[in-house]
Amino acid sequence: MKRTITLAGAGLVGALTATLLAQRGFDVEVFERRPDPRKAGFLGGRSINLALAERGWHGLRVAGLQQRIAPIAVMMRGRMVHHMDGHTELLRYGRDDSEVIWSVNRGSLNMALLDAAEAAGARIRFERRLESVDWDKSTLQLGDDRGTTQTHAFTCLIGADGAGSALRTAMAGQIDMGERFEPLDHGYKELEIPARDGQLQDGRPQNGKFQMEPNALHIWPRGNYMCIALPNAEGSFTVTLFLPSNSDSTGNSGSPSFASVTTGAQARALFERDFADAVPLIPDLQKDFAENPTGLLGTLYLQRWHVDGRALLIGDAAHAIVPFHGQGMNCGFEDAVELAQLMKEGGSDMRATFAEFERRRKPNADAIAAMALENYVEMRDSVADAHFLLMRALERKLAERHPGRFVPRYWMVTFSRLPYSIAFERGEIQSAILRELCAGKHDLQQVDLEEADRLIAARLPLLPT
Ligand SMILES: Cc1cc2nc3c(=O)[nH]c(=O)nc-3n(C[C@H](O)[C@H](O)[C@H](O)COP(=O)(O)OP(=O)(O)OC[C@H]3O[C@@H](n4cnc5c(N)ncnc54)[C@H](O)[C@@H]3O)c2cc1C
């Protein structure tokens, strides 16, 4: 008889996990608190589009979804930096167009994953919110918006119900999960650059319909804060403004914050001063700012991800991170692939399977959490800094001189599936080498490349192929 797996949450990670488990012969049921987005429209709530990288693509390929998602993904070749004086420059992510990331609409991706999960045989029940778990009776309490509650029996639970996971709360009633949430003292607000008016071709605009270069992640780094913009396939861009939550969070009272910029008019004044080239592109700036919610950010750390073989957390429910490496979903998709494989191979001992999953994934989740926090400083600040640009130029040079040995951390995280923990460890060693070589230097000609070769040979073994 097929084993029944019960999932809470049919977001990005839950829907992919349901697909992969159903494809591997499990009987899968999913409870999702929202209505079916394919009927009701997508009520995303946050980040309209996301950056999809190699780890995410891998999950989609394993599920057989690459062909479905590729046409709705927009290539981003690098960071298009918008400097204060208005000039822009493209800092490429990789060597060529095989090393790029992709912007994809959260709603379209989620709906494609729901279709795939159902096609594989998963049963998804929408408007069913997990409220609590009775561990003695092995039952769930599921609520809906009409105030009705149902009791439902389970044998094995997987929580993909996001950063505010109800299953996590229920598990914490059973064991000490070692939970710690570190809020970031910066929040975000989304605004929109619409597509240019005009005819669509095959339902999609031509490049001319984008008001800025479409194939880039646009970024306005301003020291302690920044704006970014990701393209959408239909020609618009989603702009995200990241600001400190409070003016005093940095000790810099001159820095804008969500405490000092509260009205649409104040937001407009901030944009006119700091993001001037974006102002004519955002016709509803004041309205968007006033009406869209301010998002909160932070990092969730847990010591335990499972209760015996009965319940396991994955995706944001286990390890929500800040979005500055564009890896939360990508990491969650890796969870889904690893879990499906372990469950397929693991036989009936779910406790051993869940423990092994936690053993393999937790060091990687911890590593990407740390790298995502570091990347915020890089994006908002260093990206416009001369010393940082020298270090990046040297990094490229050393990567060419020592392929397979000196590999930029961004490359390992974004374009490979090397464990995040290895990317993190090697990244630390490489940063130390770059700092040593660039100390007191102003351009690449001054760097001692023979010394670089010696340091690399001594400290960095060849990566496994
Ligand atoms: C501003 C921002 C930008 C981001 N950009 C990127 C990016 O560029 N690239 C990237 O890889 N990641 C990005 N992320 C991270 C990414 O959004 C998350 O990592 C990803 O959504 C996690 O997926 P999930 O399925 O685990 O959780 P969620 O997407 O939160 O899905 C959880 C699901 O569970 C449902 N649910 C919640 N509670 C219950 C309940 N009690 N019962 C039943 N169902 C429930 C929810 O309705 C939802 O459908 C970004 C995040 C933010 C905030």
Short mmCIF file of C-alpha atoms in Angstrom, two decimals, residues 6-8 130-136 139-141 154-179 300 302-319 339 350-351 354-355 357-358 362:
data_model
loop_
_atom_site.label_atom_id
_atom_site.label_comp_id
_atom_site.label_asym_id
_atom_site.label_seq_id
_atom_site.Cartn_x
_atom_site.Cartn_y
_atom_site.Cartn_z
CA THR A 6 0.57 15.06 4.44
CA LEU A 7 1.98 18.46 3.52
CA ALA A 8 1.07 21.84 5.00
CA LEU A 130 -3.37 24.01 9.54
CA GLU A 131 -4.24 25.28 13.01
CA SER A 132 -2.92 22.69 15.41
CA VAL A 133 -1.77 19.09 15.79
CA ASP A 134 -2.93 16.51 18.31
CA TRP A 135 0.18 14.35 18.55
CA ASP A 136 -1.46 11.72 20.79
CA THR A 139 -4.78 14.30 13.95
CA LEU A 140 -4.66 17.81 12.49
CA GLN A 141 -7.08 20.65 13.06
CA PHE A 154 -2.15 11.83 9.52
CA THR A 155 0.82 9.50 9.73
CA CYS A 156 3.67 11.66 8.37
CA LEU A 157 3.65 15.45 8.21
CA ILE A 158 5.83 17.83 6.17
CA GLY A 159 5.65 21.54 6.92
CA ALA A 160 6.21 23.76 3.88
CA ASP A 161 4.03 26.47 5.38
CA GLY A 162 6.57 29.26 5.21
CA ALA A 163 8.37 31.50 7.68
CA GLY A 164 5.37 31.76 10.03
CA SER A 165 4.86 27.96 10.01
CA ALA A 166 1.95 26.68 12.10
CA LEU A 167 3.47 23.19 12.03
CA ARG A 168 6.67 24.59 13.57
CA THR A 169 4.61 26.05 16.43
CA ALA A 170 2.90 22.68 16.92
CA MET A 171 6.25 20.84 16.89
CA ALA A 172 7.68 23.30 19.42
CA GLY A 173 4.97 22.10 21.81
CA GLN A 174 6.54 18.63 21.62
CA ILE A 175 10.28 19.27 21.65
CA ASP A 176 12.66 22.19 22.05
CA MET A 177 13.31 23.23 18.43
CA GLY A 178 16.08 25.65 19.46
CA GLU A 179 14.31 28.43 17.59
CA LEU A 300 15.19 31.98 11.18
CA LEU A 302 16.41 26.22 14.26
CA GLN A 303 18.44 23.50 15.99
CA ARG A 304 15.93 20.80 15.07
CA TRP A 305 13.88 20.37 11.94
CA HIS A 306 11.98 17.19 12.78
CA VAL A 307 10.04 15.41 15.50
CA ASP A 308 11.01 11.74 15.24
CA GLY A 309 9.66 10.33 11.98
CA ARG A 310 6.34 12.13 12.40
CA ALA A 311 6.96 15.69 11.26
CA LEU A 312 9.60 17.60 9.29
CA LEU A 313 10.03 21.24 8.25
CA ILE A 314 11.39 22.31 4.85
CA GLY A 315 11.87 25.56 2.91
CA ASP A 316 11.22 28.84 4.73
CA ALA A 317 9.43 26.98 7.56
CA ALA A 318 12.85 25.55 8.53
CA HIS A 319 15.26 28.26 7.41
CA LEU A 339 14.03 14.97 0.57
CA MET A 350 11.06 7.91 8.54
CA ARG A 351 12.92 8.93 11.68
CA PHE A 354 14.28 12.93 8.47
CA ALA A 355 17.43 12.87 10.63
CA PHE A 357 17.79 15.14 5.71
CA GLU A 358 18.49 17.51 8.60
CA LYS A 362 21.19 22.20 7.89
#
